[in-house]
Short mmCIF file of C-alpha atoms in Angstrom, two decimals:
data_model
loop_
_atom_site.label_atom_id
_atom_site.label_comp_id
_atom_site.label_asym_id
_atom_site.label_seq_id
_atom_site.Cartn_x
_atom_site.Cartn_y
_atom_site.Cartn_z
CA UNK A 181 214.84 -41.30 58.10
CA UNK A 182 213.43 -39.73 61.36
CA UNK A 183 216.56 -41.37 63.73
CA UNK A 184 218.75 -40.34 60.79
CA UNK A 185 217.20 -36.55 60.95
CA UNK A 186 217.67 -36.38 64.85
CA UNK A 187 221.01 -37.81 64.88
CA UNK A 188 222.08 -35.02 62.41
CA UNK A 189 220.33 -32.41 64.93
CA UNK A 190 222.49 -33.88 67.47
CA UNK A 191 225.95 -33.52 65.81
CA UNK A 192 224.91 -30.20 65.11
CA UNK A 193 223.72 -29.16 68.44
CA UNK A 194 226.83 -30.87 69.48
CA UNK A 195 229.21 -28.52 67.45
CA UNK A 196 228.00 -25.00 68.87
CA UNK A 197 229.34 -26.03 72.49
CA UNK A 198 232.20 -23.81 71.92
CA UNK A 199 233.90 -20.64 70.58
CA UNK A 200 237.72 -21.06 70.41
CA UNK A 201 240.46 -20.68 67.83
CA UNK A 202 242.43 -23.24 65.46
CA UNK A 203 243.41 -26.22 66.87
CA UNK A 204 247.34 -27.34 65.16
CA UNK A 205 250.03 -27.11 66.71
CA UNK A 206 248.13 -26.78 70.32
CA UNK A 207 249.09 -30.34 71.38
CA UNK A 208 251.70 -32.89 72.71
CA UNK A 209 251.20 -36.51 71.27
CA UNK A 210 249.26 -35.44 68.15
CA UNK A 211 249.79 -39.02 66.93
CA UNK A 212 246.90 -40.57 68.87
CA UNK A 213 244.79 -38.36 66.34
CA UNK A 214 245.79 -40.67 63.38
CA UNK A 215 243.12 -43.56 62.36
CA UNK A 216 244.02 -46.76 63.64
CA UNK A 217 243.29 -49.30 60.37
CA UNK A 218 243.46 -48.54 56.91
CA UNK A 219 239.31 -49.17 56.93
CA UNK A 220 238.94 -45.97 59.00
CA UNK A 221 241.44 -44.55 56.66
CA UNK A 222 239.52 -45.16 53.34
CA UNK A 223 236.45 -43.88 55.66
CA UNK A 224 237.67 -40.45 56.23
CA UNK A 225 239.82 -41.06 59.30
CA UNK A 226 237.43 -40.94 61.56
CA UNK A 227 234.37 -43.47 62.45
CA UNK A 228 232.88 -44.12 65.84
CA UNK A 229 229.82 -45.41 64.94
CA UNK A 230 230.23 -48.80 63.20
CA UNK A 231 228.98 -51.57 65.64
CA UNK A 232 230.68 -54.70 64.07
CA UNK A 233 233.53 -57.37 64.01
CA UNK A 234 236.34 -54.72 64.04
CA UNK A 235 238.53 -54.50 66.64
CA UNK A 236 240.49 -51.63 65.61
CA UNK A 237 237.22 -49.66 66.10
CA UNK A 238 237.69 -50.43 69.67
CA UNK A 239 240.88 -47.58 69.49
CA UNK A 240 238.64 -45.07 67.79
CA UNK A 241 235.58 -45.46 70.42
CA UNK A 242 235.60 -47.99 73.48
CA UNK A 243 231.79 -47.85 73.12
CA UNK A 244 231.97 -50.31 69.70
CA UNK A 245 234.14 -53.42 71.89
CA UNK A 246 231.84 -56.21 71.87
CA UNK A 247 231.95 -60.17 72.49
CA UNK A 248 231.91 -60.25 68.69
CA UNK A 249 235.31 -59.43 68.90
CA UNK A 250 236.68 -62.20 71.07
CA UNK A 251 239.85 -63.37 70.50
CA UNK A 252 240.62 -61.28 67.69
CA UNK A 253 243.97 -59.96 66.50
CA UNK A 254 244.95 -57.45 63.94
CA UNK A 255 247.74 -55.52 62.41
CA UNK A 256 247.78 -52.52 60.62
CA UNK A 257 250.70 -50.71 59.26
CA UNK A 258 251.42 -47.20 57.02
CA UNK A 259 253.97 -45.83 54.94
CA UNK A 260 252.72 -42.38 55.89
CA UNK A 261 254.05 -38.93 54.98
CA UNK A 262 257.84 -38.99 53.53
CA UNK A 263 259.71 -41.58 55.46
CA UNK A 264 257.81 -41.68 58.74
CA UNK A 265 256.48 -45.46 59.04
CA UNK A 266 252.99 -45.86 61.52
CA UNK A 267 251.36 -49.18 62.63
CA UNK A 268 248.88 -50.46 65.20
CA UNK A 269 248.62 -53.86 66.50
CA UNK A 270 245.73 -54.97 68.97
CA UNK A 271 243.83 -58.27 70.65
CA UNK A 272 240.23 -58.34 72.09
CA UNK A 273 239.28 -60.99 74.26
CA UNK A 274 235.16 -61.73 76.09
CA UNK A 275 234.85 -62.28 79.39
CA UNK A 276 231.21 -63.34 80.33
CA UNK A 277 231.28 -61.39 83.46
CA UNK A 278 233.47 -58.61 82.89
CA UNK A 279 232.66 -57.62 79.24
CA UNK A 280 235.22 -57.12 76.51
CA UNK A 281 238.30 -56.21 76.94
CA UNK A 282 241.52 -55.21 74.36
CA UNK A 283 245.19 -54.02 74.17
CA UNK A 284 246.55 -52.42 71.50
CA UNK A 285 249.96 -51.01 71.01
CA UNK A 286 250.20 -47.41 68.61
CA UNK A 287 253.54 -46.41 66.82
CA UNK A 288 254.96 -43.56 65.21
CA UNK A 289 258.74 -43.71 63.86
CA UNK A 290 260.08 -40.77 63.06
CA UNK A 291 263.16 -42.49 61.54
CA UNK A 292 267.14 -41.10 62.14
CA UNK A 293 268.44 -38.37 61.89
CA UNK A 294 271.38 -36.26 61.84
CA UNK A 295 272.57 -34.38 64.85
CA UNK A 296 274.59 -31.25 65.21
CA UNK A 297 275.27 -29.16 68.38
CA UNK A 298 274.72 -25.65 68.15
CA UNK A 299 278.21 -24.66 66.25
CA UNK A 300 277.33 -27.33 63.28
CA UNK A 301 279.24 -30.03 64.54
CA UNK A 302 277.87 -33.11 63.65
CA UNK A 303 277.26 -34.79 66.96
CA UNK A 304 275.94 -38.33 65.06
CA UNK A 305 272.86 -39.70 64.39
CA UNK A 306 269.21 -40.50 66.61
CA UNK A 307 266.19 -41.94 66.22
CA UNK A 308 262.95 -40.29 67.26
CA UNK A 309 259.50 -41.62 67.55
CA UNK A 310 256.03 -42.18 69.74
CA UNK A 311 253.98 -44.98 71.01
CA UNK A 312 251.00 -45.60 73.24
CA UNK A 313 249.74 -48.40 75.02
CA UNK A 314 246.12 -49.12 74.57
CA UNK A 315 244.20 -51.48 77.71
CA UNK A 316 240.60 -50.81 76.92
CA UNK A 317 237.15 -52.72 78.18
CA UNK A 318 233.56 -52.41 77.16
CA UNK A 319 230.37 -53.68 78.74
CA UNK A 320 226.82 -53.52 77.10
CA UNK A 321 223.51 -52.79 78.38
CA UNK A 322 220.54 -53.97 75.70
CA UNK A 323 221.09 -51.92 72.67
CA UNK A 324 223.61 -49.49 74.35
CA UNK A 325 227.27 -50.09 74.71
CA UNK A 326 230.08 -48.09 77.19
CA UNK A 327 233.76 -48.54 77.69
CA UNK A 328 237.27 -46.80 78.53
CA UNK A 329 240.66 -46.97 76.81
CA UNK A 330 243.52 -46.10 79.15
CA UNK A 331 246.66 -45.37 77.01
CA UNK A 332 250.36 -44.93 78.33
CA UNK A 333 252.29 -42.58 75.65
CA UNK A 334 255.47 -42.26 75.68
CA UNK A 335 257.94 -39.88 72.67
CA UNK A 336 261.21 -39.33 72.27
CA UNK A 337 262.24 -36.69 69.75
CA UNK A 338 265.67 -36.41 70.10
CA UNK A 339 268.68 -37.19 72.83
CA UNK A 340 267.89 -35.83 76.02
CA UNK A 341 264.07 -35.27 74.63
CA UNK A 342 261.86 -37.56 76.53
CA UNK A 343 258.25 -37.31 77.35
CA UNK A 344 255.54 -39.66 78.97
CA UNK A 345 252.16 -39.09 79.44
CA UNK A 346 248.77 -40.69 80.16
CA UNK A 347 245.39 -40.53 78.72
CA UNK A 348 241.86 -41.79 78.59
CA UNK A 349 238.92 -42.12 76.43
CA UNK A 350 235.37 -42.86 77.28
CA UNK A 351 232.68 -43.58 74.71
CA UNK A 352 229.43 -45.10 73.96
CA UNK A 353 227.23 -47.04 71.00
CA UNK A 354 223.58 -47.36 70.49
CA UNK A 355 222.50 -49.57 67.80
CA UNK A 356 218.40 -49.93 66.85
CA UNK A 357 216.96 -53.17 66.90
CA UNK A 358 217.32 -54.44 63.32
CA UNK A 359 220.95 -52.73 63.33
CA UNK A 360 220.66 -50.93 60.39
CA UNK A 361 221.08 -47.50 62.03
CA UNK A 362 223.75 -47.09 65.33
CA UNK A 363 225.35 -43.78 66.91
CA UNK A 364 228.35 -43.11 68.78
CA UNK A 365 229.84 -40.67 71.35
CA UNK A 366 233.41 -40.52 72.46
CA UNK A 367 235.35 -37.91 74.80
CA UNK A 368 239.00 -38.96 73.36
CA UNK A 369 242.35 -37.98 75.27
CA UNK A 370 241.52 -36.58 78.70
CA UNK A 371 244.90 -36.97 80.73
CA UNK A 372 248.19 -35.25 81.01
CA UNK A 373 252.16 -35.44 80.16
CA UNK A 374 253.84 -37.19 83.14
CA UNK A 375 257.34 -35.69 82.73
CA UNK A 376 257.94 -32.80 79.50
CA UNK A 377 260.92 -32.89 77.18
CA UNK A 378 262.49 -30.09 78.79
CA UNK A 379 263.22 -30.10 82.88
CA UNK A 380 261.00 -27.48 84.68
CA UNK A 381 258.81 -26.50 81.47
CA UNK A 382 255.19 -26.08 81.61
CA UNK A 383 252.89 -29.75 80.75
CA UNK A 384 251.64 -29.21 77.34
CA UNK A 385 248.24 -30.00 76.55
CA UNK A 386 247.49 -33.13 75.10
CA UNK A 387 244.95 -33.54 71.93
CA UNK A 388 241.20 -33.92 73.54
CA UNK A 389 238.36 -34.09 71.40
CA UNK A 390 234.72 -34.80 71.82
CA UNK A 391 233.41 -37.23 68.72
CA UNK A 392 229.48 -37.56 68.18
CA UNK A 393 228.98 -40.04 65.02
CA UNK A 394 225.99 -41.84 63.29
CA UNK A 395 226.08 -45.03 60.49
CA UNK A 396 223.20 -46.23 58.51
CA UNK A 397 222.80 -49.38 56.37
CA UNK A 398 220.00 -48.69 53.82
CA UNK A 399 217.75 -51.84 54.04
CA UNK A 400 217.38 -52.59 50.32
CA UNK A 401 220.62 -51.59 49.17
CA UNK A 402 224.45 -53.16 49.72
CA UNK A 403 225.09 -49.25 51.35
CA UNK A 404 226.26 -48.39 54.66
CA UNK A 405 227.14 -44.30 54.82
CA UNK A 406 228.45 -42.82 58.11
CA UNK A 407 228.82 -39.03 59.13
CA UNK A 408 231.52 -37.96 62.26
CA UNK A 409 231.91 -34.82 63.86
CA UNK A 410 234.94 -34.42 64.78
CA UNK A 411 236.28 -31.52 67.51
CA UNK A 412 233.09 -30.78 68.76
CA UNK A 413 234.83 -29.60 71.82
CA UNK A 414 236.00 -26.41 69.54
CA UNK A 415 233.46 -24.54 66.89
CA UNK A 416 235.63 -22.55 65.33
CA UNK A 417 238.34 -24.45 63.27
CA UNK A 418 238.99 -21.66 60.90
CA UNK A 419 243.01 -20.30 60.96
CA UNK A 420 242.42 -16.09 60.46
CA UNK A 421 245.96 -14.68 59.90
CA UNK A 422 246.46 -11.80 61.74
CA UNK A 423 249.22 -10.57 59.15
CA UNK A 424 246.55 -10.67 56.18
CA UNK A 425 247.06 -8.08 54.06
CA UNK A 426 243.42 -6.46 52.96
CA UNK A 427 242.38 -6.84 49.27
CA UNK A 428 241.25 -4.29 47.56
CA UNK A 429 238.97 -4.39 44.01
CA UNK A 430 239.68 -1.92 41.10
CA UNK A 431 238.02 1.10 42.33
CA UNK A 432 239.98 1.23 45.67
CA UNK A 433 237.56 -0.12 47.50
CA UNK A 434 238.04 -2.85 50.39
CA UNK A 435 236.63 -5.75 49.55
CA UNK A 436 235.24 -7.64 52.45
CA UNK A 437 235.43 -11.42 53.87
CA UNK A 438 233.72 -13.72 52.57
CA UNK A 439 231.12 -15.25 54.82
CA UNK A 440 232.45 -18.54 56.23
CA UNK A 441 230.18 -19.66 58.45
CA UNK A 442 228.91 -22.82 56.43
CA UNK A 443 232.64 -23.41 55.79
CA UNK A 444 233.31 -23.70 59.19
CA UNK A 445 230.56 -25.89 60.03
CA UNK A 446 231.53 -28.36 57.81
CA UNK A 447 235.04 -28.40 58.44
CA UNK A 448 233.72 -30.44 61.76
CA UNK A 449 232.33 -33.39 59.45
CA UNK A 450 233.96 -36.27 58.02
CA UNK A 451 231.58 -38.58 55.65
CA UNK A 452 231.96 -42.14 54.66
CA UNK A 453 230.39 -45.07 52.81
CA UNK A 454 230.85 -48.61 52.51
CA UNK A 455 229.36 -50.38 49.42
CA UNK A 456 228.89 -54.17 51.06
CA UNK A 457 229.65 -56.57 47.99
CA UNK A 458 228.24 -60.12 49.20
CA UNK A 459 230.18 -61.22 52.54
CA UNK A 460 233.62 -60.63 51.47
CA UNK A 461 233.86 -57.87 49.81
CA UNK A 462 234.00 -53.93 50.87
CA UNK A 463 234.73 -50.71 48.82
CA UNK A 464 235.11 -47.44 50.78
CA UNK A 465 235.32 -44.28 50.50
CA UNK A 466 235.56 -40.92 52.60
CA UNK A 467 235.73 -36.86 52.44
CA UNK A 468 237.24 -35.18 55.43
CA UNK A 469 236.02 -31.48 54.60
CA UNK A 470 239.09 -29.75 57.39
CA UNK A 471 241.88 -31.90 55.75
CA UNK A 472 240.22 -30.66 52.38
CA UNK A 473 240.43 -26.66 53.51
CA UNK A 474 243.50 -26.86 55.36
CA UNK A 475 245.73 -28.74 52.89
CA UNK A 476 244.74 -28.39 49.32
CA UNK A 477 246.46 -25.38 47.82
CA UNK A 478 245.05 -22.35 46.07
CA UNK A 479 244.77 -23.13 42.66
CA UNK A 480 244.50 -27.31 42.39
CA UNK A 481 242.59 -29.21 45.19
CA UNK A 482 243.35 -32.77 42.98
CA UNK A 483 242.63 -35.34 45.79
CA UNK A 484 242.97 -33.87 48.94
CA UNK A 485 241.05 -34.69 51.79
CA UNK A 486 239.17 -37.70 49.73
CA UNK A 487 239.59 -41.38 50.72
CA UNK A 488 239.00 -44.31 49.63
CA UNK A 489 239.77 -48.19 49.70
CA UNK A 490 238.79 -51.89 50.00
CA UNK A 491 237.98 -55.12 52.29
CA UNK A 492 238.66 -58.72 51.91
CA UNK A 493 237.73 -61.54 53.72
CA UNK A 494 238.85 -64.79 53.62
CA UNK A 495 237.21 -67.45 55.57
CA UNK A 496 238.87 -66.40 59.17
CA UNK A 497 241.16 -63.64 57.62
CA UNK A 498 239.98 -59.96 56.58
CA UNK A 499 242.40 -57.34 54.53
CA UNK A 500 241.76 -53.60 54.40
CA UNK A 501 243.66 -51.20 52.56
CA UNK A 502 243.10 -47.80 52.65
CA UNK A 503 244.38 -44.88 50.60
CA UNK A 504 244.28 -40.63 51.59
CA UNK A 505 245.46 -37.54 50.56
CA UNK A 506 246.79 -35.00 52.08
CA UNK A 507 247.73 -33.16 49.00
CA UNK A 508 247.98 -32.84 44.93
CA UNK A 509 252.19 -33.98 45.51
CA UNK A 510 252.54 -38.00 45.57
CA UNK A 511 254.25 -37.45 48.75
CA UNK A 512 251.61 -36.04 50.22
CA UNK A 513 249.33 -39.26 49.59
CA UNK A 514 249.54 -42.02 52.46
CA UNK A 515 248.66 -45.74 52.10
CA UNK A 516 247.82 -48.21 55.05
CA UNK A 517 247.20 -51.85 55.04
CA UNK A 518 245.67 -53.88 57.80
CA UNK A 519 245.28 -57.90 58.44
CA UNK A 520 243.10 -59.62 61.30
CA UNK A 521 242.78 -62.87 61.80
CA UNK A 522 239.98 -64.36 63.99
CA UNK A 523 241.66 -67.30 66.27
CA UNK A 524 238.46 -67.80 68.18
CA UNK A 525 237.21 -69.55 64.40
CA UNK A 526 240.29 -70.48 63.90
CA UNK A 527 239.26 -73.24 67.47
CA UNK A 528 235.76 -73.84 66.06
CA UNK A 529 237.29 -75.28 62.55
#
């Protein structure tokens, strides 16, 4: 309880490091923000902490690559908001003295659409859509872990709208010696656009973050929870509308804001839990507090910002599906599936 205690201290120590405003619609490439595997998707969205066999962890924090991982492929795809279709697809391979290294390949399709010119003339149809190029490597260091992902983006949004950019990530893990507890740290998208979608415009900035994250595995129970903080590079995440109108109560009388501070504090958390059924078996589940606030409308929350989902594993094959909300409409709900398959076992049988 005492590493669990400071590593909260941390992530909250973490999240005063800045004043600033709201962070949507700040950024070029917002699609590296989305959760590589439909296990970080029933987890909240976020993890960086999880030190395991996973290598689509590797995309959400360097730090967790590991020779555990070796010669490891997986898949992951989502039928994501309306008709926009998003996948992932990676490979981790150990060398003994290099460390572990992976590439991973992350897609967005916007699908086709209609085009007119400025008079309404239909022009024909385009396709739009993003992807990014993942070569990452770890190395560890006794209980510690630290690695890079270097990711090539490139988006096209429309004929003539073209954009390329590059970006990095460093991270670290820390796991204690009987691995029930582990930690995380990852500074996620530090680079730049290349070329911009319009000729001499300004380079738009692209969608950094600094992640702090701890997981714990309770040693008499099947239970693993995790908490992230997410955009600890930012404190204040709260949108304040400068067009509010003022509310007044019965008597005439102003009434003032309500105090948001804890609010705010928690809109930086994400929280997750894995119940760990026998070897082969995972159910998950997540609440991602800022998806909660920012999405769920006035009168009927239902769902939104909750996760949740489940792992199989097959002898040398492992399913995850994952299931979130991003609002009380069905359409608003997003499901992703994932399949790895283990070829280094695959050899050994």
């Amino acid at each position: 309880m005492k590493k669990i205690a400071l590593g909260l201290c941390i992530l909250a120590l973490l999240g005063l490091t800045d004043i600033s405003a709201q962070i949507g619609g700040r950024h070029v490439y917002d699609f590296l923000t989305l959760s590589p595997s439909a296990r970080v998707v029933a987890l909240g969205g976020v993890n960086i902490s999880i030190p395991d066999d996973d290598v689509n962890l590797a995309a959400q924090n360097p730090g967790l690559l590991n020779d555990s991982m070796h010669r490891q492929a997986t898949l992951s795809w989502s039928n994501y908001l309306t008709d926009i279709k998003y996948g992932y697809a990676a490979y981790a391979h150990h060398f003994e003295k290099i460390g572990t290294v992976h590439m991973g390949v992350q897609f967005l399709d916007y699908g086709t659409f209609q085009g007119a010119d400025v008079f309404g003339n239909l022009t024909g149809e385009f396709s739009a859509g993003e992807y990014a190029v993942y070569i990452g490597a770890a190395r560890s260091w006794e209980r510690f872990s630290y690695g890079a992902n270097l990711k090539f983006i490139s988006s096209t949004l429309g004929p003539g709208f073209t954009s390329a950019g590059v970006a990095l990530d460093l991270g670290g893990s820390y796991y204690s010696k009987s691995r029930l507890f582990s930690a995380g740290l990852v500074v996620k998208n530090i680079g730049t656009q290349l070329s911009t979608y319009v000729g001499n415009a300004n380079r738009e900035p692209l969608p950094f973050e600094i992640q702090a994250g701890i997981s714990n595995k309770l040693k008499y129970m099947p239970l693993r929870f995790s908490i992230t903080a997410s955009n600890l590079d930012q404190f204040d995440l709260i949108y304040e509308d400068p067009n509010a109108e003022p509310v007044f109560d019965l008597a005439g009388n102003e009434i003032p804001p309500k105090d948001q501070t804890i609010d705010g504090i928690f809109r930086h958390f994400v929280f997750g839990a894995e119940f760990l059924l026998g070897r082969n078996l995972r159910l998950r589940g997540g609440y991602n507090h800022l998806r909660r606030r920012e999405l769920a409308s006035e009168n009927r929350g239902g769902l939104t910002g909750f996760s949740m989902g489940i792992g199989i594993r097959v002898k040398r094959i492992a399913f995850d599906y994952g299931f979130s909300s991003y609002g009380v409409n069905s359409r608003f709900q997003a499901h992703q599936f994932s399949l790895a398959y283990n070829l280094k076992k695959a050899e050994e049988g």
